[in-house]
Short mmCIF file of C-alpha atoms in Angstrom, two decimals:
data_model
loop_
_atom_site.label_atom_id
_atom_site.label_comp_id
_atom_site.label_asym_id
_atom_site.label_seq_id
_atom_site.Cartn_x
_atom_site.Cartn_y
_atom_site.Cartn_z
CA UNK A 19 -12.75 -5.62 -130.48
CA UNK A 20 -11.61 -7.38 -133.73
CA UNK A 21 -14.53 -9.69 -134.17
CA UNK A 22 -16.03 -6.35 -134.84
CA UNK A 23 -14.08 -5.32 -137.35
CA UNK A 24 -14.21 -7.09 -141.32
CA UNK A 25 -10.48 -8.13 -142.25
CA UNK A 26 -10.25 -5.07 -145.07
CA UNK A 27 -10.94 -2.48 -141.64
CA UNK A 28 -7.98 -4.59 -140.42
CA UNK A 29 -6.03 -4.26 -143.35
CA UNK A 30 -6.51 -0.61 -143.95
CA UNK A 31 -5.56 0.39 -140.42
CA UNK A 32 -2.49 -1.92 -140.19
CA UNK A 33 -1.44 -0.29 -143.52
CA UNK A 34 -2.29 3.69 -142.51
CA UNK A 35 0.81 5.19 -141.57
CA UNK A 36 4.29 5.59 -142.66
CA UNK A 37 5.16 1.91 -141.57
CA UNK A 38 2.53 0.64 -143.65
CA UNK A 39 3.24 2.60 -146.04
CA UNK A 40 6.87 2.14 -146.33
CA UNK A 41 6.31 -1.75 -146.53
CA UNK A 42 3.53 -1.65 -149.04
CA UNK A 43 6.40 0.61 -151.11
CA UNK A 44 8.91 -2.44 -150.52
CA UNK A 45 6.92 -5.12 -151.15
CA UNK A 46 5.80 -3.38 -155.10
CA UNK A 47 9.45 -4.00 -155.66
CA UNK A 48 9.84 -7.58 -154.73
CA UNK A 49 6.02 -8.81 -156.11
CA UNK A 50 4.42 -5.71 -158.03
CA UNK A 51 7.27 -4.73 -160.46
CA UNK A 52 8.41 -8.56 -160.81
CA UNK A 53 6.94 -11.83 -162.84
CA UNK A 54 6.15 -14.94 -161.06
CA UNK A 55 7.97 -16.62 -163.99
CA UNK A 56 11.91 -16.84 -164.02
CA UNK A 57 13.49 -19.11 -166.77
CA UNK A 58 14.96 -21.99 -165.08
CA UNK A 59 12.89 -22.60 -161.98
CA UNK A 60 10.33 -24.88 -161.62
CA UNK A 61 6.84 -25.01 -161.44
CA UNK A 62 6.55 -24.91 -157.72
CA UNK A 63 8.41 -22.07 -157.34
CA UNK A 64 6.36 -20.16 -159.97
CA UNK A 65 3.35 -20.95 -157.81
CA UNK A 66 5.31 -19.97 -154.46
CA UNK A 67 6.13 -16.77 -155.71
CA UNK A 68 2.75 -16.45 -157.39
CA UNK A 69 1.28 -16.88 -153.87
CA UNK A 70 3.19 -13.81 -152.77
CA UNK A 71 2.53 -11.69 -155.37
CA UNK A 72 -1.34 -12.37 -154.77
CA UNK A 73 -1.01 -11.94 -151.72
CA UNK A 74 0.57 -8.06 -152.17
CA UNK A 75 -1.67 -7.15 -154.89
CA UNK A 76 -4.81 -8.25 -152.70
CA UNK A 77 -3.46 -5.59 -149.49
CA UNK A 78 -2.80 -2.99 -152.37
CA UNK A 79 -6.48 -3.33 -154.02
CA UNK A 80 -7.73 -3.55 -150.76
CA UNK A 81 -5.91 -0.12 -149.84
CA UNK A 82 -7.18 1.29 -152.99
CA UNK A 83 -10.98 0.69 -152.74
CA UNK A 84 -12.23 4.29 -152.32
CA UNK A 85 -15.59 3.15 -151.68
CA UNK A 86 -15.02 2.20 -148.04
#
């Protein structure tokens, strides 16, 4: 069943309902509305938390591609 399916299918009907929805709502707080940058930390850091904002803001275009 999932080999039929392309990984944005997967992603869009993992994130349709109020679960998804909810988490996608939580997660703009931690990643969205914050920098990867915080004085004092070091570079790996910056690129761990870079990672996870990426990571968000690829699920939320993903969710917002109307053309699909």
């Amino acid at each position: 069943m999932a080999e039929n399916l392309h990984y944005e299918d997967l992603i869009r009907a993992v994130f349709s309902n109020q679960h998804g929805e909810d988490l996608m709502a939580i997660w703009q707080r931690m990643y969205g509305d914050q920098i990867s940058f915080v004085q004092g930390i070091g570079n790996e850091a910056v690129a761990y938390n870079e990672g996870h904002r990426a990571f968000y803001l690829t699920i939320k275009t993903i969710l917002e591609d109307k053309t699909k």
